[in-house]
XYZ file of C-alpha atoms in Angstrom:
721
model
C -32.179 -34.271 16.434
C -32.835 -31.031 18.237
C -30.908 -30.075 21.288
C -31.847 -31.821 24.524
C -31.610 -29.937 27.817
C -32.513 -33.037 29.912
C -29.654 -34.028 32.219
C -30.127 -37.708 31.259
C -32.103 -38.532 28.105
C -33.049 -42.169 27.800
C -32.160 -42.617 24.188
C -30.290 -40.877 21.418
C -30.518 -41.175 17.680
C -28.013 -39.749 15.294
C -28.701 -39.583 11.553
C -26.342 -38.050 8.954
C -24.657 -38.900 5.821
C -26.603 -42.147 5.219
C -25.715 -43.483 8.672
C -27.830 -44.006 11.771
C -26.513 -44.541 15.322
C -29.014 -45.490 18.012
C -27.809 -45.251 21.610
C -29.402 -46.591 24.777
C -28.410 -44.312 27.708
C -30.206 -46.333 30.364
C -27.722 -49.249 30.472
C -25.673 -49.571 33.736
C -22.345 -47.861 33.641
C -22.137 -45.935 30.347
C -24.428 -45.843 27.292
C -24.711 -48.636 24.733
C -24.807 -48.278 20.875
C -27.586 -50.675 19.811
C -27.276 -49.817 16.120
C -24.455 -48.370 13.948
C -24.973 -48.636 10.199
C -27.786 -48.338 7.710
C -30.267 -45.462 8.063
C -33.302 -46.256 10.116
C -35.169 -42.971 9.712
C -36.159 -40.925 12.730
C -37.618 -43.257 15.262
C -40.456 -42.557 17.776
C -39.922 -42.899 21.500
C -41.898 -46.101 21.423
C -39.663 -47.564 18.730
C -36.519 -46.470 20.552
C -37.718 -48.054 23.766
C -38.640 -51.259 21.946
C -35.349 -51.501 20.203
C -33.577 -51.080 23.554
C -35.670 -53.732 25.225
C -35.198 -56.044 22.290
C -31.411 -55.792 22.582
C -31.317 -56.915 26.297
C -29.768 -60.333 26.825
C -31.162 -63.086 29.107
C -29.396 -64.380 32.140
C -27.907 -67.886 31.546
C -26.537 -70.614 33.707
C -23.027 -69.982 34.823
C -23.375 -66.350 34.104
C -23.637 -63.204 36.179
C -27.041 -62.200 37.506
C -27.219 -58.960 35.445
C -25.872 -59.769 32.015
C -23.076 -57.322 31.068
C -23.486 -55.073 28.058
C -21.003 -53.825 25.502
C -21.123 -50.214 26.398
C -19.092 -47.320 25.130
C -16.810 -47.895 28.115
C -17.380 -51.564 29.184
C -16.280 -52.087 32.752
C -15.608 -54.980 35.057
C -17.592 -53.232 37.761
C -20.706 -53.979 35.758
C -19.856 -57.490 34.859
C -17.877 -57.050 31.646
C -15.340 -59.796 31.187
C -14.042 -59.032 27.646
C -11.164 -56.813 26.876
C -11.330 -53.543 28.941
C -11.556 -50.129 27.360
C -9.970 -48.347 30.400
C -7.184 -49.603 32.596
C -5.037 -47.655 34.985
C -3.647 -47.381 38.430
C -4.014 -44.697 41.045
C -0.957 -44.042 43.161
C -1.264 -45.545 46.682
C -4.890 -46.443 46.366
C -6.260 -48.777 43.722
C -7.070 -49.784 40.118
C -10.817 -50.473 40.218
C -13.450 -47.963 39.054
C -17.153 -47.806 38.297
C -17.984 -44.822 35.982
C -21.655 -44.150 35.706
C -23.478 -41.793 33.321
C -24.456 -38.585 35.044
C -25.380 -36.310 32.125
C -25.766 -36.327 28.314
C -26.366 -33.878 25.638
C -27.783 -34.771 22.165
C -27.365 -31.984 19.663
C -27.761 -32.226 15.880
C -25.730 -35.333 14.978
C -23.565 -35.618 18.092
C -23.847 -37.096 21.535
C -21.736 -36.065 24.543
C -22.099 -37.795 27.825
C -20.356 -37.570 31.174
C -19.735 -40.472 33.556
C -18.347 -40.157 37.079
C -16.976 -42.409 39.771
C -16.876 -40.306 42.943
C -15.150 -42.878 45.111
C -12.679 -43.720 42.405
C -12.095 -39.999 41.734
C -12.419 -40.197 37.958
C -14.689 -38.477 35.437
C -15.139 -39.251 31.796
C -16.438 -37.245 28.860
C -17.149 -39.180 25.711
C -17.967 -37.511 22.420
C -19.679 -39.212 19.537
C -20.388 -37.487 16.286
C -21.461 -38.269 12.765
C -19.823 -36.300 10.011
C -21.620 -35.212 6.842
C -20.236 -38.246 5.149
C -21.659 -40.611 7.732
C -18.363 -41.418 9.449
C -18.745 -42.089 13.240
C -16.082 -40.412 15.365
C -15.389 -41.163 19.014
C -12.972 -39.818 21.625
C -12.754 -39.886 25.390
C -11.459 -37.305 27.936
C -10.561 -38.759 31.267
C -10.203 -36.328 34.256
C -8.507 -37.102 37.544
C -10.739 -35.571 40.216
C -8.641 -36.955 43.063
C -5.646 -35.742 44.987
C -3.144 -38.290 43.721
C -1.777 -39.091 40.306
C -3.555 -41.551 38.057
C -1.361 -43.649 35.715
C -3.314 -44.362 32.608
C -2.545 -47.555 30.834
C -5.250 -47.819 28.117
C -8.286 -45.893 26.975
C -9.861 -46.981 23.691
C -13.091 -46.504 21.736
C -15.466 -49.392 21.151
C -17.644 -49.815 17.966
C -20.282 -52.601 17.982
C -20.685 -54.953 15.066
C -23.776 -56.716 13.728
C -24.084 -60.501 14.124
C -23.321 -60.901 10.417
C -19.710 -59.806 10.968
C -17.985 -63.139 10.778
C -14.848 -62.250 8.916
C -11.958 -59.969 9.834
C -9.628 -58.160 7.443
C -6.638 -56.139 8.373
C -3.323 -55.412 6.609
C 0.351 -56.032 7.345
C 3.522 -55.370 5.435
C 7.174 -54.423 5.398
C 9.357 -51.861 3.725
C 8.609 -51.906 -0.021
C 5.398 -53.930 0.529
C 3.119 -52.032 2.836
C -0.604 -52.729 3.398
C -0.960 -56.375 2.282
C -4.464 -57.521 3.153
C -5.057 -60.637 5.275
C -8.301 -62.308 6.396
C -9.347 -64.674 9.204
C -12.705 -65.798 10.729
C -13.933 -63.646 13.658
C -14.046 -66.350 16.259
C -14.484 -66.027 20.000
C -11.532 -64.105 21.365
C -9.701 -61.015 20.407
C -7.802 -60.379 17.210
C -5.262 -57.680 18.121
C -3.065 -55.585 15.852
C -0.521 -53.400 17.689
C 1.971 -50.853 16.468
C 4.931 -50.449 18.755
C 7.352 -48.757 16.305
C 6.854 -45.162 17.397
C 5.015 -44.587 14.116
C 2.282 -46.724 12.579
C 5.000 -48.717 10.734
C 5.132 -50.557 7.462
C 3.432 -53.603 9.102
C 0.686 -51.531 10.630
C -3.071 -52.239 9.881
C -4.521 -49.112 8.280
C -8.003 -50.287 9.214
C -9.586 -53.112 11.255
C -12.414 -54.447 9.107
C -15.174 -56.937 10.006
C -17.886 -58.024 7.656
C -20.064 -60.822 6.370
C -18.340 -63.895 4.919
C -16.665 -63.122 1.572
C -17.465 -59.445 1.634
C -15.931 -57.639 -1.320
C -15.696 -54.282 -2.793
C -19.300 -54.240 -4.077
C -21.047 -56.715 -1.722
C -21.331 -57.719 1.890
C -22.052 -55.642 4.946
C -18.699 -54.452 6.376
C -17.690 -52.084 9.153
C -14.186 -50.726 9.740
C -12.295 -48.454 12.273
C -9.117 -46.356 12.186
C -7.099 -44.625 14.835
C -6.170 -41.033 13.703
C -2.878 -41.142 15.462
C 0.798 -41.133 14.220
C 2.462 -42.944 17.123
C 1.872 -46.356 18.719
C -1.665 -47.630 18.324
C -3.889 -50.648 18.901
C -6.759 -51.995 16.754
C -8.827 -55.038 17.730
C -11.709 -57.145 16.607
C -13.375 -59.258 19.261
C -16.190 -61.700 19.775
C -17.151 -62.562 23.323
C -18.706 -65.915 24.481
C -21.892 -63.851 25.130
C -22.191 -62.936 21.381
C -20.876 -59.380 21.530
C -19.002 -58.505 18.284
C -16.997 -55.291 18.334
C -14.038 -53.247 17.044
C -11.800 -51.051 19.057
C -9.339 -48.322 18.113
C -6.961 -46.256 20.251
C -3.476 -45.263 21.170
C -1.057 -47.819 22.640
C 0.431 -46.266 25.696
C 3.846 -47.284 26.978
C 4.410 -47.655 30.687
C 4.224 -44.358 32.522
C 3.650 -42.489 29.275
C 0.423 -40.834 30.507
C 0.203 -39.848 34.200
C -2.824 -37.692 34.848
C -2.137 -35.327 37.685
C -4.868 -34.182 40.052
C -7.294 -31.885 38.373
C -5.856 -32.625 34.920
C -7.269 -34.458 31.945
C -6.218 -36.744 29.143
C -7.945 -36.634 25.728
C -7.557 -39.574 23.303
C -7.000 -39.232 19.573
C -10.093 -39.579 17.442
C -11.216 -43.053 16.499
C -13.181 -43.234 13.284
C -15.619 -45.819 11.981
C -17.210 -46.326 8.590
C -19.457 -48.998 7.107
C -20.897 -50.031 3.820
C -22.346 -52.659 1.613
C -18.962 -53.484 0.201
C -15.600 -51.781 0.750
C -16.194 -49.134 -1.930
C -19.127 -47.673 0.078
C -17.172 -47.872 3.317
C -14.106 -46.120 1.750
C -16.226 -43.568 0.023
C -17.383 -42.303 3.432
C -13.771 -41.812 4.568
C -12.926 -40.066 1.243
C -15.939 -37.699 1.436
C -15.060 -36.883 4.989
C -11.474 -36.022 4.185
C -12.431 -33.954 1.151
C -14.805 -31.876 3.346
C -11.915 -30.634 5.546
C -11.154 -26.916 5.241
C -7.435 -27.697 4.751
C -7.988 -30.367 2.084
C -5.944 -29.513 -1.065
C -8.217 -27.554 -3.406
C -5.938 -26.694 -6.335
C -4.963 -29.279 -8.966
C -2.311 -31.589 -7.586
C 0.960 -30.637 -9.285
C 2.595 -33.324 -11.438
C 5.840 -33.946 -9.477
C 9.279 -35.108 -10.364
C 11.397 -36.364 -7.446
C 15.062 -36.752 -7.968
C 15.885 -39.635 -5.644
C 15.822 -42.508 -8.084
C 17.097 -40.263 -10.782
C 20.395 -39.107 -9.207
C 20.497 -40.446 -5.624
C 23.294 -38.489 -3.787
C 24.881 -37.226 -7.011
C 23.970 -33.538 -6.606
C 25.670 -32.111 -9.712
C 24.150 -28.827 -10.879
C 24.595 -29.505 -14.584
C 22.987 -32.954 -14.274
C 20.072 -31.611 -12.245
C 19.552 -28.677 -14.671
C 19.261 -31.183 -17.546
C 16.810 -33.256 -15.539
C 14.758 -30.131 -14.798
C 14.817 -29.141 -18.520
C 13.368 -32.486 -19.572
C 10.867 -32.413 -16.651
C 9.498 -29.106 -17.894
C 9.398 -30.437 -21.479
C 7.109 -33.352 -20.564
C 4.827 -31.180 -18.403
C 6.049 -31.592 -14.854
C 4.823 -28.806 -12.488
C 6.929 -29.464 -9.353
C 10.609 -30.424 -9.085
C 11.732 -31.922 -5.759
C 15.403 -32.195 -4.736
C 15.869 -35.251 -2.568
C 18.440 -36.322 -0.020
C 22.056 -35.084 -0.309
C 22.015 -31.299 -0.310
C 22.881 -30.556 3.370
C 26.107 -30.401 5.362
C 28.274 -33.572 5.173
C 25.659 -35.605 3.350
C 27.466 -37.697 0.704
C 25.729 -40.988 1.693
C 23.277 -42.101 4.328
C 25.806 -42.474 7.160
C 26.334 -38.852 8.052
C 24.869 -35.384 8.222
C 21.250 -35.813 9.330
C 20.483 -33.002 11.673
C 22.793 -30.461 10.095
C 20.251 -28.572 8.157
C 22.619 -26.153 6.410
C 23.207 -26.111 2.634
C 26.576 -27.861 2.018
C 28.931 -25.374 0.423
C 31.109 -28.301 -0.772
C 28.290 -29.336 -3.147
C 26.358 -26.141 -3.509
C 28.991 -23.414 -3.454
C 26.464 -20.696 -4.353
C 23.604 -22.185 -2.188
C 20.504 -23.722 -3.664
C 19.600 -20.549 -5.672
C 21.130 -21.800 -8.981
C 18.986 -24.848 -9.164
C 15.933 -23.194 -7.744
C 16.120 -20.286 -10.058
C 16.525 -22.667 -12.977
C 13.615 -24.775 -11.929
C 11.298 -21.813 -11.283
C 12.508 -20.182 -14.556
C 11.072 -23.211 -16.383
C 7.706 -22.603 -14.653
C 7.963 -25.352 -12.058
C 7.596 -25.214 -8.287
C 10.579 -26.277 -6.160
C 10.441 -28.857 -3.334
C 13.136 -30.073 -0.899
C 13.659 -33.256 1.111
C 14.091 -33.199 4.895
C 14.211 -35.774 7.672
C 13.901 -33.506 10.705
C 13.120 -36.103 13.313
C 16.287 -38.120 12.753
C 19.997 -37.629 13.413
C 23.173 -39.394 12.321
C 25.732 -39.926 15.223
C 28.147 -38.576 12.595
C 26.815 -35.015 12.609
C 27.568 -31.794 14.399
C 24.115 -31.854 15.934
C 24.759 -35.254 17.595
C 28.222 -34.315 18.767
C 27.052 -31.019 20.320
C 23.698 -32.145 21.728
C 23.604 -35.803 22.562
C 21.020 -34.911 25.189
C 18.570 -34.128 22.386
C 18.511 -37.772 21.285
C 15.916 -40.192 22.553
C 17.766 -42.816 24.649
C 18.123 -44.384 28.100
C 20.935 -42.867 30.046
C 23.963 -45.117 29.761
C 23.117 -46.722 26.447
C 21.957 -45.920 22.950
C 19.010 -47.569 21.171
C 19.903 -50.174 18.548
C 20.879 -48.162 15.412
C 18.755 -48.334 12.276
C 19.944 -46.916 8.950
C 22.925 -45.401 10.806
C 20.739 -42.960 12.585
C 18.992 -42.235 15.852
C 15.817 -40.327 16.736
C 15.645 -36.769 18.103
C 13.457 -35.840 21.035
C 11.175 -33.232 19.582
C 9.582 -32.774 22.930
C 12.824 -31.221 24.190
C 12.210 -27.448 23.826
C 15.730 -26.613 22.642
C 15.634 -29.377 20.019
C 12.167 -28.271 18.865
C 13.341 -24.631 18.547
C 16.412 -25.636 16.605
C 14.510 -27.709 14.028
C 11.752 -24.990 13.729
C 14.404 -22.315 13.260
C 16.479 -24.174 10.626
C 13.454 -25.154 8.549
C 11.915 -21.711 8.866
C 15.196 -20.022 7.836
C 15.515 -22.204 4.713
C 11.867 -21.664 3.848
C 12.372 -17.974 4.220
C 15.616 -17.803 2.299
C 14.451 -19.872 -0.662
C 11.115 -20.038 -2.479
C 10.390 -23.649 -1.428
C 6.768 -24.614 -1.914
C 6.908 -28.218 -0.837
C 8.646 -30.397 1.724
C 9.123 -34.139 1.369
C 9.189 -34.909 5.128
C 10.784 -38.260 5.655
C 11.082 -40.602 8.710
C 13.308 -43.503 7.898
C 13.500 -45.672 11.058
C 11.270 -47.250 13.688
C 11.694 -46.018 17.235
C 13.307 -48.347 19.767
C 13.721 -47.528 23.514
C 12.320 -44.060 22.758
C 13.065 -42.569 26.173
C 13.456 -39.001 27.209
C 16.839 -38.906 28.925
C 15.791 -36.026 31.033
C 13.192 -38.157 32.921
C 13.761 -41.625 31.839
C 10.069 -41.788 30.764
C 8.717 -43.253 27.493
C 8.445 -40.442 24.990
C 6.625 -41.725 21.916
C 3.378 -39.857 22.729
C 5.135 -36.584 23.643
C 7.230 -36.812 20.412
C 4.145 -37.357 18.286
C 2.401 -34.360 19.789
C 5.544 -32.279 19.311
C 5.711 -33.359 15.649
C 2.114 -32.171 15.178
C 3.081 -28.770 16.791
C 6.099 -28.427 14.576
C 4.160 -29.127 11.381
C 1.381 -26.830 12.436
C 3.798 -23.963 13.224
C 5.573 -24.263 9.869
C 2.206 -24.251 8.062
C 1.188 -21.161 10.127
C 4.436 -19.363 9.116
C 4.304 -20.531 5.500
C 0.559 -20.824 4.572
C 1.222 -21.907 1.042
C 3.657 -24.675 1.983
C 2.718 -28.292 1.090
C 4.194 -31.160 2.996
C 4.346 -34.867 2.108
C 4.421 -37.512 4.818
C 7.052 -40.033 3.821
C 8.317 -42.702 6.278
C 10.579 -45.343 4.691
C 7.850 -45.041 2.059
C 4.434 -45.745 3.544
C 5.175 -46.390 7.181
C 3.276 -43.319 8.533
C -0.096 -43.328 6.825
C -2.904 -42.168 9.217
C -5.432 -39.493 9.521
C -3.531 -37.865 12.381
C -0.535 -36.997 10.145
C -2.892 -36.046 7.298
C -4.358 -33.328 9.444
C -0.973 -31.491 9.024
C 0.245 -32.795 5.624
C -1.007 -32.729 1.996
C -0.215 -36.178 0.774
C 1.461 -39.461 1.756
C 4.174 -41.243 -0.122
C 2.402 -44.578 -0.523
C 5.456 -46.804 -0.783
C 9.093 -46.663 -1.782
C 8.232 -49.503 -4.135
C 6.845 -48.163 -7.352
C 6.906 -51.431 -9.211
C 3.411 -51.365 -10.786
C 2.577 -54.914 -9.914
C 3.348 -54.305 -6.248
C 1.587 -50.975 -6.266
C -1.738 -52.583 -7.423
C -2.399 -54.086 -3.979
C -0.679 -51.361 -2.100
C -2.720 -48.555 -3.641
C -5.999 -50.506 -3.449
C -5.563 -51.145 0.264
C -4.307 -47.600 0.986
C -7.315 -46.190 -0.832
C -9.664 -47.893 1.608
C -8.878 -44.783 3.802
C -6.997 -42.291 1.694
C -8.378 -40.816 -1.560
C -6.265 -40.785 -4.692
C -5.288 -37.070 -4.587
C -3.477 -37.630 -1.254
C -1.529 -40.752 -2.514
C 1.800 -40.158 -4.177
C 1.926 -42.448 -7.263
C 4.864 -42.147 -9.683
C 6.250 -43.643 -12.889
C 9.609 -45.236 -12.368
C 12.347 -46.278 -14.603
C 12.197 -49.256 -16.912
C 13.838 -51.505 -14.277
C 12.184 -51.169 -10.791
C 14.569 -49.803 -8.102
C 13.165 -52.237 -5.534
C 12.262 -55.411 -7.508
C 14.281 -55.294 -10.674
C 11.207 -56.177 -12.656
C 11.073 -54.445 -16.030
C 7.860 -52.820 -17.288
C 6.657 -50.679 -20.145
C 6.165 -46.981 -19.647
C 2.462 -47.423 -20.433
C 1.905 -50.043 -17.780
C 3.600 -47.904 -15.118
C 1.624 -44.919 -16.136
C -1.726 -46.723 -16.154
C -1.011 -47.935 -12.591
C -0.109 -44.478 -11.270
C -2.503 -42.385 -13.309
C -5.326 -41.985 -10.704
C -3.053 -40.818 -7.909
C -1.085 -37.624 -7.129
C 0.869 -38.316 -10.241
C 4.587 -37.977 -10.752
C 7.916 -39.306 -12.019
C 10.773 -41.086 -10.089
C 13.197 -41.614 -12.936
C 16.248 -39.976 -14.663
C 14.507 -38.803 -17.805
C 17.185 -36.407 -18.862
C 18.523 -38.610 -21.623
C 15.485 -40.708 -22.568
C 14.676 -41.122 -26.270
C 12.445 -38.832 -28.321
C 9.904 -41.652 -28.519
C 9.912 -42.057 -24.705
C 9.818 -38.309 -24.241
C 6.685 -38.128 -26.527
C 4.938 -40.957 -24.769
C 5.689 -39.597 -21.279
C 4.502 -36.190 -22.358
C 1.154 -37.682 -23.522
C 0.717 -39.469 -20.112
C 1.328 -36.257 -18.235
C -1.089 -34.474 -20.494
C -3.682 -37.228 -20.130
C -3.423 -37.060 -16.278
C -3.753 -33.309 -16.321
C -6.848 -33.563 -18.603
C -8.561 -35.987 -16.230
C -7.122 -35.188 -12.767
C -10.196 -33.361 -11.623
C -12.112 -36.621 -12.203
C -9.468 -38.725 -10.602
C -9.256 -36.404 -7.508
C -12.948 -35.687 -6.901
C -14.680 -38.808 -8.245
C -15.671 -41.939 -6.400
C -13.132 -44.777 -6.325
C -14.630 -48.145 -7.380
C -13.385 -51.703 -7.821
C -14.877 -54.656 -9.537
C -15.250 -58.028 -7.757
C -14.095 -60.452 -10.536
C -13.989 -64.268 -10.344
C -10.674 -64.268 -12.173
C -7.862 -63.366 -9.776
C -5.592 -62.674 -12.718
C -7.670 -59.612 -13.611
C -7.935 -56.315 -11.784
C -10.556 -53.678 -12.620
C -10.666 -50.361 -10.735
C -11.726 -46.931 -11.706
C -13.019 -43.453 -10.764
C -16.572 -42.382 -11.486
C -17.428 -38.624 -11.592
C -19.603 -37.388 -8.690
C -22.200 -36.342 -11.194
C -22.042 -39.640 -13.157
C -21.075 -37.863 -16.376
C -17.915 -39.870 -17.056
C -15.601 -42.548 -15.723
C -12.178 -44.072 -16.404
C -11.287 -47.624 -15.510
C -7.952 -49.504 -15.529
C -8.052 -53.107 -16.465
C -4.818 -54.960 -15.575
C -3.860 -58.464 -16.490
C -1.849 -59.315 -13.419
C -0.874 -62.857 -14.544
C -1.974 -65.236 -17.303
C -5.608 -66.214 -16.821
C -6.614 -69.868 -16.756
C -9.211 -69.237 -19.457
C -8.181 -67.718 -22.794
C -9.557 -65.200 -23.639
C -10.419 -64.153 -20.090
C -14.155 -63.502 -20.411
C -16.260 -60.635 -19.427
C -15.445 -57.912 -16.916
C -17.905 -55.618 -15.169
C -17.577 -51.871 -14.637
C -19.304 -50.898 -11.396
C -20.412 -47.649 -9.794
C -22.060 -45.938 -12.808
C -25.553 -44.434 -12.730
C -27.723 -47.508 -13.328
C -30.223 -46.050 -15.724
C -27.893 -43.715 -17.657
C -26.285 -44.879 -20.888
C -22.589 -44.667 -21.549
C -20.366 -44.821 -24.584
C -17.512 -47.261 -23.942
C -14.124 -46.755 -25.573
C -10.499 -47.751 -25.187
C -8.157 -44.912 -24.408
C -6.052 -43.819 -27.390
C -3.454 -42.980 -28.517
C -1.632 -44.064 -25.290
C -0.698 -47.474 -26.574
C 2.194 -49.946 -26.225
C 2.481 -53.522 -27.347
C -0.256 -54.885 -25.168
C -1.931 -57.775 -26.813
C -1.555 -61.035 -28.587
C -5.191 -61.178 -29.631
C -5.454 -62.425 -33.197
C -8.631 -60.642 -34.103
C -10.023 -57.126 -33.361
C -11.772 -56.518 -30.103
C -15.349 -56.125 -31.417
C -16.754 -53.607 -28.859
C -13.697 -51.300 -29.209
C -14.353 -50.756 -32.941
C -18.128 -50.409 -32.539
C -20.132 -47.526 -31.090
C -20.808 -49.501 -27.855
C -23.434 -47.820 -25.700
C -24.729 -49.525 -22.631
C -26.504 -48.558 -19.393
C -24.684 -48.438 -16.151
C -26.754 -51.326 -14.887
C -25.763 -53.528 -17.908
C -22.148 -52.635 -17.453
C -22.265 -53.541 -13.791
C -24.266 -56.734 -14.109
C -23.369 -58.188 -17.496
C -20.225 -56.306 -18.571
C -18.060 -56.370 -21.621
C -15.465 -58.799 -23.023
C -12.033 -58.345 -21.525
C -9.362 -57.427 -24.058
C -6.677 -60.083 -24.535
C -3.635 -58.776 -22.799
C -0.184 -60.087 -22.006
C 0.541 -60.586 -18.275
C 1.640 -57.379 -16.524
C -0.169 -55.142 -19.072
C -3.136 -52.908 -18.723
C -5.586 -50.743 -20.661
C -7.719 -47.715 -19.758
C -11.406 -47.799 -20.567
C -13.206 -44.463 -20.873
C -16.957 -44.100 -20.345
C -18.868 -40.950 -21.317
C -22.534 -40.484 -20.623
C -24.560 -40.036 -23.779
C -27.925 -39.582 -22.092
C -29.252 -39.486 -18.614
C -32.311 -40.853 -17.012
C -34.424 -37.625 -16.560
C -36.162 -39.041 -13.529
C -32.861 -39.535 -11.604
C -31.577 -36.663 -9.482
C -27.892 -35.985 -10.030
């Protein structure tokens, strides 16, 4: 829509990326979104007015005289009795307010409006924008126009839902099992998921989703929201007794954490919403949006070997050189030295904060291992945990005032460590200096940035105030400054595995460590639910040793590889002394990933909705429809035997594809007693047939998988690619 110079347009329509948002700016208080979702096409003024009128509720017995609306800032002053979007308290005066729209600007695919409450001495600017991918972004800026302080308690973004949204899905988890999906009916009341851990946390919900009953990856209208914030946050799904369905996303503010001084403003983090007919379409919008960022990784994601599960704290130069030699042999492109290299760090009870190379372990510094790694043609990466400190460290002994705590007592310890106050200028400068010096002294191209404990009683001892928000903002500044000084540096966000996965941290980092658990069975659900928001190229996915570090399950190399193959691929295993046969197979998997990583990291992620819960089918389809690779996993034994047909979704419907099993990357997979017919035949089927009818599932042992490769043999000439 072209720019509007009117102070107060009656309606706004935003259309972009296959999404339409229709807004009624005439509602009392602030504007109301009357449609968010499927494209409507550009509507006439008559149609806009009719839609707005058609959305107005009737007055009912027992209700208020002017029925309240779900606006972009629903307020009690205008009859709203659901959960509030804004709560706060002005010093020595009051807590009530009535913000009313005073101006609005519609420009291209964005809407910005201003609302004011002269007597309440508050002003609000709300920004809505549709990205090129069709993701709806919202944020608020609240200004204190009065002469006394305003203590803000909550300010969240609201996203309306259609009446068909009757089911809620979020995720929960724990260390080693993050992002486990859970569902419930969306009944009257609020379903609230809060993170109070100072980081999103392993149990955080990545998204709050609401859709039609039994929505899946490929069916059912579903909407979802995310808070792009790395501290405490709050997601809700709510249905009111007056039939308003909506989602909210925003920061969770601790008492006194945001006090807006006279004349000053507070701006929220972005809240983002996506929708689709099935979760694959919803997630594709998020993926496309991330991939359009100017800072999104553009070079091939280097195959990475991380040393943690290979050597733990045993930093022996000869051992690490042998490991690097084998890593180079199998095709690894980045070698990351994990925890144990710095002063006093022989186990996890001491040393955090003392970011100096320990001469007791590295008498000649890190140069011997770095020179060896780089001489083999690999990049070098190094592990840090800058936000944490062990009480047994020189830093803690010399600067206890840099540690988040309440004067007179320390927070409950976790992992024998406490949390530094990055908002303390001296602490910030120390960390920036130490990291900058090491990055300048050594050719380090990658940092594994860890964060291994939740925050408790995160108080700034200088003021006694809650400090989660200030620490989060300071973290962003620290990461940004390091990237500014070292433009080629890549950073991984690791937090006890996957406890800090959000689009706030991904503005400053280049991948997330998806989980400390790399058991392929556990990773199936973890990676599927993480990929609802995060595309594969930003998800660390590694092959582990034959016995899982975290579950003690044993799996074949092939099964581990097929589970990790789509992601930012790597190895977490002491491969120095593996057999020639294992070396050959691992080399083939690394080669296979490199051959196809452009597809994996630019294509569209798809999942099949199958009636058999023992089977899992997921894949990546090239953006031009030319090829696709699917992984079929037999999670457990199926009730039926053989398992029946599987479908392969997401292909161009009228194009035809050659369907083959991936070779020669085999292990002992099957107890089928006759050949799989389609695998030995030149099987060519259209995308529509593969999606609707499918192919016979290979007979597999439980906890085994195969890769299915599809190559287009001819395209529908009438279809635009």
